[in-house]
XYZ file of C-alpha atoms in Angstrom:
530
model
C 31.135 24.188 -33.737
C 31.828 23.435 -30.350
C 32.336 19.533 -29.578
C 29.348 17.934 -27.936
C 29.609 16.865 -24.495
C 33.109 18.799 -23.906
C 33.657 20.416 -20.526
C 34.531 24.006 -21.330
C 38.375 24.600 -20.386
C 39.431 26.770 -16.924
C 40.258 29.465 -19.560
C 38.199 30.054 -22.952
C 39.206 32.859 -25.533
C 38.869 36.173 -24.617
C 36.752 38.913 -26.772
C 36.356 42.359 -25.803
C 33.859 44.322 -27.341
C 34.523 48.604 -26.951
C 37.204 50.109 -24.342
C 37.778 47.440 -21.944
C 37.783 47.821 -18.115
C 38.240 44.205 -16.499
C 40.347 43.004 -19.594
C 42.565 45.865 -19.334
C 46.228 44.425 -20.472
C 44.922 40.974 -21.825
C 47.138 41.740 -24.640
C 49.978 42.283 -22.903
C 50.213 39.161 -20.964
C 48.344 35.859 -20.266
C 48.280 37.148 -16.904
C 48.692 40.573 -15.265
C 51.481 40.582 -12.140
C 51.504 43.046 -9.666
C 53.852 45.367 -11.810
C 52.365 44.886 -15.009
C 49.059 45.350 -13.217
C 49.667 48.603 -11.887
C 51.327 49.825 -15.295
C 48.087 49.176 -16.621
C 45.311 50.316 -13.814
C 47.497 52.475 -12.144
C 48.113 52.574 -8.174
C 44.001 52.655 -6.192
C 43.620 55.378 -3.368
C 42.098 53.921 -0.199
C 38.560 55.158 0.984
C 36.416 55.954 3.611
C 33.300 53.037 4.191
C 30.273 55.485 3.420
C 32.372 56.737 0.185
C 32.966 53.219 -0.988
C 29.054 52.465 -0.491
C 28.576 56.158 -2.270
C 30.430 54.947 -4.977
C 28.843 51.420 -5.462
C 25.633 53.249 -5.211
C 26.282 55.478 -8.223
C 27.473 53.234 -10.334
C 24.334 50.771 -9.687
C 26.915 47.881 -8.589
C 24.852 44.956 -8.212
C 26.428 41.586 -7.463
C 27.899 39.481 -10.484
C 27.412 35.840 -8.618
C 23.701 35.338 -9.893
C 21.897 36.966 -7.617
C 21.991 40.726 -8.443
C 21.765 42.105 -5.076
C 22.585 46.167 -4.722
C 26.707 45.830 -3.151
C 26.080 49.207 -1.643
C 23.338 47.866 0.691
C 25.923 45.133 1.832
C 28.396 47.623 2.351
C 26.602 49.141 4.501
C 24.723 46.475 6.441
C 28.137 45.606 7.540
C 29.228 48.177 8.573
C 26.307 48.427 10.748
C 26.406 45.215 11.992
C 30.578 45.412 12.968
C 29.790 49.050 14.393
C 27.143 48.031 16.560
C 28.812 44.581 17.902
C 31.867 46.595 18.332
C 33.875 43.414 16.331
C 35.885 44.050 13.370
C 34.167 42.176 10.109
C 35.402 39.921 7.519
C 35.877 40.356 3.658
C 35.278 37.184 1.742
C 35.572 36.676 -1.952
C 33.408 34.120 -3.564
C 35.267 32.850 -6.239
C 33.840 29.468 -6.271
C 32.805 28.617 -9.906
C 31.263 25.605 -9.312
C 28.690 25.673 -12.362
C 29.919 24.080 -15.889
C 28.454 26.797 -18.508
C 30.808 29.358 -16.156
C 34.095 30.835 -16.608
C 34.657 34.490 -16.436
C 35.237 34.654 -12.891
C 37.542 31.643 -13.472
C 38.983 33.861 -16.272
C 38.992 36.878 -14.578
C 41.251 35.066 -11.450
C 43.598 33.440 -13.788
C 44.430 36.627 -16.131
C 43.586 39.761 -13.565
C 43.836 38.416 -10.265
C 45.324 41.689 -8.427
C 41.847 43.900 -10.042
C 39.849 41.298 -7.883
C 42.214 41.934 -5.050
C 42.251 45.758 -5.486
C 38.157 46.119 -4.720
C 38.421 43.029 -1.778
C 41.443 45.488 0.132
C 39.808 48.461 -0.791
C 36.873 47.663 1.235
C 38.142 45.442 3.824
C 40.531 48.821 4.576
C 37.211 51.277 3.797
C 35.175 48.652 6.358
C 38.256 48.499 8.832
C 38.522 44.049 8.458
C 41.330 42.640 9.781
C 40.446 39.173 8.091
C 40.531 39.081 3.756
C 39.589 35.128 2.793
C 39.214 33.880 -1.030
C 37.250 30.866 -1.813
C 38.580 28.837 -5.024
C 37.446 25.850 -6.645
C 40.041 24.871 -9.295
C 43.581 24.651 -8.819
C 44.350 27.560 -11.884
C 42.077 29.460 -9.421
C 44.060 28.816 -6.563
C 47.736 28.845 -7.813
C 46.767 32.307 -9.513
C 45.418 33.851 -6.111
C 48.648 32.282 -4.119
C 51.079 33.593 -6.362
C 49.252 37.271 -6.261
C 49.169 36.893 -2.254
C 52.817 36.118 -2.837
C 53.732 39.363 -4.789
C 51.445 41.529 -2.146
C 53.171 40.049 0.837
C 49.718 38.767 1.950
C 49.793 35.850 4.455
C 47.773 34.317 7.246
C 50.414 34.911 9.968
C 50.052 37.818 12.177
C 51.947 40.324 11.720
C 53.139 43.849 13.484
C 51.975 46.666 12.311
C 50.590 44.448 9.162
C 46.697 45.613 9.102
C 45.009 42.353 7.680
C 45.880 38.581 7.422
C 44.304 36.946 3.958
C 44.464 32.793 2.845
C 42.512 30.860 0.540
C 39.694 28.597 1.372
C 39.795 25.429 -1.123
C 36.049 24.390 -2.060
C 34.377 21.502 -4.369
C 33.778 22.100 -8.144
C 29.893 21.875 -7.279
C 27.082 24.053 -7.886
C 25.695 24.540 -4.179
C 29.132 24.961 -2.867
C 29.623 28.294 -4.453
C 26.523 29.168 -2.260
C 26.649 32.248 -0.055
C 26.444 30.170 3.440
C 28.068 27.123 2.266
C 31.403 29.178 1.677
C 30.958 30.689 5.239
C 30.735 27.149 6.796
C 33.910 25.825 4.364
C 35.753 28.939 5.676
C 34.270 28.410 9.677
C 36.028 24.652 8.837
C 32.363 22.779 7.814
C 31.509 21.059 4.789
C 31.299 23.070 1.448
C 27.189 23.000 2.166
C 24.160 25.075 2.748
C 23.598 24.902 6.445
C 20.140 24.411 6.006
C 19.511 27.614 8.085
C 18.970 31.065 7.184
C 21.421 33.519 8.449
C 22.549 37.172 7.454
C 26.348 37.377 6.355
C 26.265 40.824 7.097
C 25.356 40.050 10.801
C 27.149 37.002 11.409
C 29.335 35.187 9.275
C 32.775 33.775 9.130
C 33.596 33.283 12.540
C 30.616 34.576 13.845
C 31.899 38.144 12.584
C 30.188 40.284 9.952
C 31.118 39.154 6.950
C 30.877 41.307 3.554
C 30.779 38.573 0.901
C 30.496 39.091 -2.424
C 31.673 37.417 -6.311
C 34.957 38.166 -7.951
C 33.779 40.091 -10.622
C 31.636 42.421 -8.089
C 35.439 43.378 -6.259
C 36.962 44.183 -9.646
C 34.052 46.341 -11.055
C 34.596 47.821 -7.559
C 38.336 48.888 -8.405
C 37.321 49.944 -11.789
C 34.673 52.018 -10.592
C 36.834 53.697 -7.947
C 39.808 54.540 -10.240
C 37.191 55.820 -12.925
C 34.929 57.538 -11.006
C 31.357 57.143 -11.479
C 31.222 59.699 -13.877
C 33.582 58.344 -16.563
C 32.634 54.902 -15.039
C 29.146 55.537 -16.517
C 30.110 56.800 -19.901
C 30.203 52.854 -21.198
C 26.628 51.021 -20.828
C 23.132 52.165 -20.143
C 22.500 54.421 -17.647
C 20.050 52.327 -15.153
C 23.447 49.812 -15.454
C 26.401 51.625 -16.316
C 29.682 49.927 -16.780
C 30.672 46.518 -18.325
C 29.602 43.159 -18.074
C 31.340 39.751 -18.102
C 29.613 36.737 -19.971
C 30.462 33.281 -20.672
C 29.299 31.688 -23.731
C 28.857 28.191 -24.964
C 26.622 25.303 -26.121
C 26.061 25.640 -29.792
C 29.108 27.845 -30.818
C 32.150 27.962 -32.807
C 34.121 28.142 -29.804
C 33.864 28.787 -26.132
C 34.635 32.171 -25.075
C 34.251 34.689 -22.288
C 33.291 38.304 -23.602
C 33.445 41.384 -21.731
C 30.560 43.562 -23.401
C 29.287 47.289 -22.227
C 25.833 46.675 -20.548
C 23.335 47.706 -23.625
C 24.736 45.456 -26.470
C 22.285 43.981 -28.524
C 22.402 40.014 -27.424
C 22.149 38.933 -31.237
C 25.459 40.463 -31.713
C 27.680 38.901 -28.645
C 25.936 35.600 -29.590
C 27.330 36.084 -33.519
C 30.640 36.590 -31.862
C 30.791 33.035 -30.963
C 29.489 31.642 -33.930
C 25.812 31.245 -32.700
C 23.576 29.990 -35.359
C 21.652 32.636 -36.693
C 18.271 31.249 -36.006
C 18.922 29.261 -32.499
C 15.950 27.281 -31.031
C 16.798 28.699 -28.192
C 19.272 30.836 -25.710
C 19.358 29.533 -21.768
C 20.285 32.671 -20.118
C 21.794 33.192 -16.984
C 23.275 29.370 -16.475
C 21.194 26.504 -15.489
C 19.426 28.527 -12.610
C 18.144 30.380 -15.565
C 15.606 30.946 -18.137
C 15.518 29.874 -22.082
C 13.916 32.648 -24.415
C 13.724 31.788 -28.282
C 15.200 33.185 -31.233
C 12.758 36.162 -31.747
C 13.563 37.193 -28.252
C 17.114 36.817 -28.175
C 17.604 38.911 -31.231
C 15.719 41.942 -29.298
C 17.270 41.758 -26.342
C 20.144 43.566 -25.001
C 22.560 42.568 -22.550
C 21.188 44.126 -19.170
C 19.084 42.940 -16.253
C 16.079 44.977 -17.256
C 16.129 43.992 -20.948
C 16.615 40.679 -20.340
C 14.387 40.072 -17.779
C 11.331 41.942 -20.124
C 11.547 38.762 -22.390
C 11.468 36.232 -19.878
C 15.247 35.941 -19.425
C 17.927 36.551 -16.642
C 21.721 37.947 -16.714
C 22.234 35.888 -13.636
C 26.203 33.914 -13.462
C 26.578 35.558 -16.796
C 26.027 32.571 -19.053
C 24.674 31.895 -22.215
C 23.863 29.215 -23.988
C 22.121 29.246 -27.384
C 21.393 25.507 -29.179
C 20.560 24.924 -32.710
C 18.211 22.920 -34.599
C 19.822 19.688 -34.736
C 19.171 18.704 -31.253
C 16.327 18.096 -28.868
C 15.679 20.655 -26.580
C 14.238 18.478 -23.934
C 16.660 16.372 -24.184
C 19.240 18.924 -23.452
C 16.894 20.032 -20.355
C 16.523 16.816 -19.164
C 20.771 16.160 -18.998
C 20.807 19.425 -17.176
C 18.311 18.634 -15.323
C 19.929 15.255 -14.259
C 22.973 17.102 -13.220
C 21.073 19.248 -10.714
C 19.397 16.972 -9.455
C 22.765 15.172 -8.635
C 24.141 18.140 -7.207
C 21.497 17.982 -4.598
C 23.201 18.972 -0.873
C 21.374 16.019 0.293
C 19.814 17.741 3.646
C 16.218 18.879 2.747
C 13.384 16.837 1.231
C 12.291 19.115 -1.944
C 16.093 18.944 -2.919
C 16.927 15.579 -2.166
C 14.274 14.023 -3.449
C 11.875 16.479 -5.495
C 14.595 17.258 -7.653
C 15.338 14.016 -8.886
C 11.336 13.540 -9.168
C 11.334 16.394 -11.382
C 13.986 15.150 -13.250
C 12.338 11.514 -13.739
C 9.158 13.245 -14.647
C 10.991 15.232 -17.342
C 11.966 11.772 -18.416
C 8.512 10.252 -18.337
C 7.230 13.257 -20.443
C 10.183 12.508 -23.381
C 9.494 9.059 -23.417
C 5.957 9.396 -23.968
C 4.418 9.302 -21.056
C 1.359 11.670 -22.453
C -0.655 14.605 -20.705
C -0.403 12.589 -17.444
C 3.243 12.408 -16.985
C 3.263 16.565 -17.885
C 0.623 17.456 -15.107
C 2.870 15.075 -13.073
C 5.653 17.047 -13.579
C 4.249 20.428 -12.775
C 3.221 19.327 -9.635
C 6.418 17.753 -8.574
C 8.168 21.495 -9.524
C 6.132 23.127 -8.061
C 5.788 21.217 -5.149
C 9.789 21.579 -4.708
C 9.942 25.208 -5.298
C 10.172 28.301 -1.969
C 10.640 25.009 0.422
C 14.393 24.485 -0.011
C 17.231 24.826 2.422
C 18.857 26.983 -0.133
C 17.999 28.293 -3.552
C 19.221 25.244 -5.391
C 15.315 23.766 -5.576
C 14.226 27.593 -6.966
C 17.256 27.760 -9.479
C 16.515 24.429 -10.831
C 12.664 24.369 -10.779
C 13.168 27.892 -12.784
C 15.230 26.504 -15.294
C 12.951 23.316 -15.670
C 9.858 25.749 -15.965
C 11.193 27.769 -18.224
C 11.697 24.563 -20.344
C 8.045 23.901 -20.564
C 6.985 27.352 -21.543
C 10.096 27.876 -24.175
C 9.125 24.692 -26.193
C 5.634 24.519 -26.041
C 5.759 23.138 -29.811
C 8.663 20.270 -28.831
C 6.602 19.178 -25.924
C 3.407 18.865 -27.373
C 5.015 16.669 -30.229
C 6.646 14.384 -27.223
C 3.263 14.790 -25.208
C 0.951 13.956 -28.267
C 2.945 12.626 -30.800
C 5.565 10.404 -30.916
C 8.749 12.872 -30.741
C 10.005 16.081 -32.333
C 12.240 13.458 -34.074
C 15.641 14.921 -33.512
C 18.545 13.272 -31.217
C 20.078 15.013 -28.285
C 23.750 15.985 -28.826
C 24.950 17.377 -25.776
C 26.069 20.536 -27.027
C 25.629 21.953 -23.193
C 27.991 21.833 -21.265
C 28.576 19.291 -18.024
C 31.606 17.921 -16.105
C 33.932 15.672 -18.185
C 34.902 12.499 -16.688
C 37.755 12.764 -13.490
C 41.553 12.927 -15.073
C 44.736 13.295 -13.419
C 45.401 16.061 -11.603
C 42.303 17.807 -13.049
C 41.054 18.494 -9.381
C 43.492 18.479 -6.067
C 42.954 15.321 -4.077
C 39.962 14.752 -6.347
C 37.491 17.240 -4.921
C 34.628 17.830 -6.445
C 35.339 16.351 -9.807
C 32.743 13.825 -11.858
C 33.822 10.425 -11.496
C 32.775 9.914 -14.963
C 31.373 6.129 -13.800
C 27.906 5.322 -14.637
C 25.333 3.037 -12.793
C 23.938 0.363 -15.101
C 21.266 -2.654 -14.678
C 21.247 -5.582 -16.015
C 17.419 -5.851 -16.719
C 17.722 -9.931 -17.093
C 18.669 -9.823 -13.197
C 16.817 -7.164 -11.773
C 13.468 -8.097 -9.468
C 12.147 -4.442 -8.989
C 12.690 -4.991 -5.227
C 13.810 -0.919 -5.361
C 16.303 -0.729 -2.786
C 18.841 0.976 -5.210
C 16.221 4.048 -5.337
C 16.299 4.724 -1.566
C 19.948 4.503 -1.206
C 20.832 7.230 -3.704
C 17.140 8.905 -5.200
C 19.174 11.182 -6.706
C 20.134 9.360 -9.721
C 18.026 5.938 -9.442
C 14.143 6.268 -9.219
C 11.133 3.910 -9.705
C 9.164 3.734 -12.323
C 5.345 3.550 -12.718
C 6.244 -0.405 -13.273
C 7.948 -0.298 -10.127
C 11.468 -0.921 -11.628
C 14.294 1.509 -11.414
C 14.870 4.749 -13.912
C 18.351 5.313 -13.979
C 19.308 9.218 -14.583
C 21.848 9.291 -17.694
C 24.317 10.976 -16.013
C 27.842 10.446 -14.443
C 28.335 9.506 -10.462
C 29.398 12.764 -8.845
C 32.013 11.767 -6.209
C 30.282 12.984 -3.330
C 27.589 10.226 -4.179
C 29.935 7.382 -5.608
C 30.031 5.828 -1.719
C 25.861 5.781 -1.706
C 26.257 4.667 -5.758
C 28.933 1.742 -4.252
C 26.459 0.826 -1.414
C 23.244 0.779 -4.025
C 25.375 -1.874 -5.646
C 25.942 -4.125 -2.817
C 22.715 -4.083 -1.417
C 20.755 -5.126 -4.776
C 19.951 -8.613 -4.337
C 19.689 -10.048 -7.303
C 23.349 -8.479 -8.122
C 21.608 -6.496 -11.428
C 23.123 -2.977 -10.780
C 26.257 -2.686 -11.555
C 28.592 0.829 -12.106
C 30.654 1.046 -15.275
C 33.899 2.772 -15.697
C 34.428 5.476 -18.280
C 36.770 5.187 -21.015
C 40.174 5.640 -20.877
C 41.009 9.556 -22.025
C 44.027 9.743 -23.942
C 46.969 11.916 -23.263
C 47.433 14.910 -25.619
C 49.547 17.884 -25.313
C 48.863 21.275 -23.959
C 47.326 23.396 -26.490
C 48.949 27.142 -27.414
C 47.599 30.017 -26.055
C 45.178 32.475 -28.383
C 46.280 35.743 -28.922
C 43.101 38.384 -27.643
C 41.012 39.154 -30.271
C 40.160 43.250 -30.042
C 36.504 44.044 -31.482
C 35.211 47.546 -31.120
């Protein structure tokens, strides 16, 4: 079983399940270079715009990032947009995994990074771009886009008669940074942040230019599609959504892995691939901007939009996350929902500071706080939810929703009774404490520091909550409610400055424990399941 509180690692095992398309040559080499990529896929045929959007449009291409939207659309809206303002657009790819239940884009960059490459060229030449920019949040990410940039001769220097310039945009490990229009105002030279506007990409983006921006995976379905055809590109998945589908699993498995699945298989199945118990409590589907569904649903669904969205569920980043019966499932919500509320941008009130109220009533609820505290914490989600700057507030008011209605029987034990009984374990996954070299100059990894009181100190004077609300809150006694989870670095200067301004000296932030060295471990061979 997979270790409790573990970060998953930049690249889990990878299982293929039928022919596969994105994992073409995984057992060839722990990761494809240009030459042994085009051995394998074979050289790509440029094409005209409206054929590219024809093709995404037959082959129901919807984006892999989370939020599903149709990639012909965007294709097109672009192409509008750049005709009509007579400026040449921008390609972006978002590869900025930011969330800690995902990897397969991660994967997908570090073992294919020339198929993601193929579909961004392809229509940055079908679209007529002269601009190609990749946003990254780990260093494998980056090193494994700069070395393919390398073998293509791709650089940021103008060149004669050389058609498009391309570099890498370096974001923080964080879950709003991987955000649509907080990776146009990282590449435009801003902070990695929702601007707190709404603004179409398609009309005006990096640079003020149209901007087609879409997820990694999305590009290299693209330049599968487009070397199939979307006639053999159909023949693997259901037809309403043909092709493959790339999932990341964890929480309460044998192991960590990232599956590429046709769209169709049974969800019981991938989740026995990873050594899912066979009766979870629950699945969290779609990452933790998703939606749990229990055991009865997961083993009827199948892995699609449509059929996972009939029982309640979502497809989403491509996560799952099943948990067993050994652990609380509101006390697994209520560490995720700690780490949202952490993640906060810090710029708009129902994100700022509803989230973290959501959060603490979560808490309140667990530790008994009876029918009260539950009302309480409706209203505080729903209060938070369609007022956001961004869709953080939705994603995370979904996911905390979804927790009430997936464990009715777990709540009312906490609500009416004294507890279900059972300890949390932390089998889902969050940030692991900050180690060296783990994340260039430090960027957007968890400190791993906690804030602490001293309760024989503290006064309740509640300065500590207004400096950082987003992990210190008062209670109904008046005294703070710390949130049991680490100090993100982008709040450890607020954390540091909660500390110095408590006057009775009672909060305090402790330093994690040292991690020991240990060596890099082998490689695993692909494992081949049809």
């Amino acid at each position: 079983m997979n270790a409790p509180n573990a970060p998953l690692p930049d690249v889990p095992h990878v299982v293929t399940v039928g022919l596969p398309h994105l994992t073409s040559g995984f057992d060839l080499a722990a990761r494809l270079d240009l030459g042994t990529h085009l051995k394998v896929h074979g050289p790509l045929a440029p094409v005209t715009g409206e054929h590219l959007a024809t093709l995404a449009e037959e082959v129901s291409l919807l984006g892999k990032g989370g939020a599903g939207f149709p990639f012909a659309r965007k294709l097109r809206a672009v192409a509008k947009a750049a005709g009509h303002r007579g400026v040449p657009p921008v390609v972006v790819v978002n590869a900025s995994e930011g969330e800690p239940a995902c990897r397969k884009d991660t994967v997908l960059i570090n073992r294919a990074p020339h198929l993601v490459l193929d579909g961004a060229l392809l229509a940055a030449e079908a679209l007529g771009a002269r601009t190609l920019l990749v946003a990254v949040t780990r260093d494998s990410t980056e090193a494994s886009f700069t070395d393919a940039f390398a073998e293509r001769g791709l650089t940021d220097r103008r060149i004669r008669n050389r058609g498009i310039r391309a570099r890498i945009v370096r974001t923080p490990e964080r879950m709003v940074s991987g955000e649509a229009s907080a990776v146009i105002r990282a590449a435009n030279g801003g902070p990695a942040l929702p601007p707190g506007r709404r603004e179409r990409a398609a009309e005006s983006g990096v640079g003020g230019a149209p901007t087609l921006l879409s997820n990694a995976e999305t590009y290299a379905q693209l330049a599968v599609a487009a070397r199939l055809g979307p006639r053999r590109y159909a023949r693997t998945g259901v037809p309403d959504e043909p092709g493959t589908v790339l999932l990341t699993l964890s929480g309460a498995v044998a192991r960590p892995l990232v599956v590429e699945v046709p769209s169709g298989v049974p969800l019981g199945y991938v989740l026995q691939l990873a050594g899912a118990p066979p009766l979870p409590q629950g699945v969290l589907t779609g990452g933790y901007h998703g939606s749990w569904i229990d055991a009865y649903a997961a083993h009827d669904a199948a892995v699609s939009h449509a059929s996972l969205a009939s029982f309640g569920g979502a497809l989403g980043a491509g996560a799952l996350l099943p948990i067993g019966p050994d652990t609380c499932p509101l006390g697994e919500s209520l560490r995720i929902a700690n780490w949202l509320a952490a993640e906060t941008a810090g710029q708009c009130g129902p994100c700022k500071l509803g989230l973290p109220a959501a959060a603490g009533g979560l808490s309140d609820v667990l530790n008994g706080g009876g029918q009260a505290a539950l009302e309480a914490l409706r209203e505080v989600a729903q209060a938070a939810k369609g007022r956001g700057a961004c869709k953080h507030p939705d994603g995370s008011v979904r996911f905390l929703l979804s927790t009430l209605s997936a464990f009715t029987d777990d709540l009312a034990a906490h609500v009416l009774g004294g507890g279900c009984g059972r300890p949390t374990t932390g089998v889902l996954p969050l940030p692991g404490p900050a180690q060296h070299g783990s994340a260039r100059d430090g960027r957007g990894a968890p400190s791993g520091e906690k804030l602490a009181v001293d309760w024989t100190l503290c006064q309740g004077h509640g300065l500590c909550a207004d400096v950082v609300p987003e992990l210190i809150r008062l209670g109904h006694d008046g005294y703070p409610a710390l949130a049991d989870a680490s100090v993100p670095l982008h709040l450890r200067p607020r954390a540091q400055r909660a500390v110095r301004r408590c006057p009775a000296l009672a909060l305090r932030i402790e330093q994690p424990p040292a991690v020991p060295s240990s060596p890099v471990a082998g490689k695993d061979l692909d494992r081949r399941r049809s």
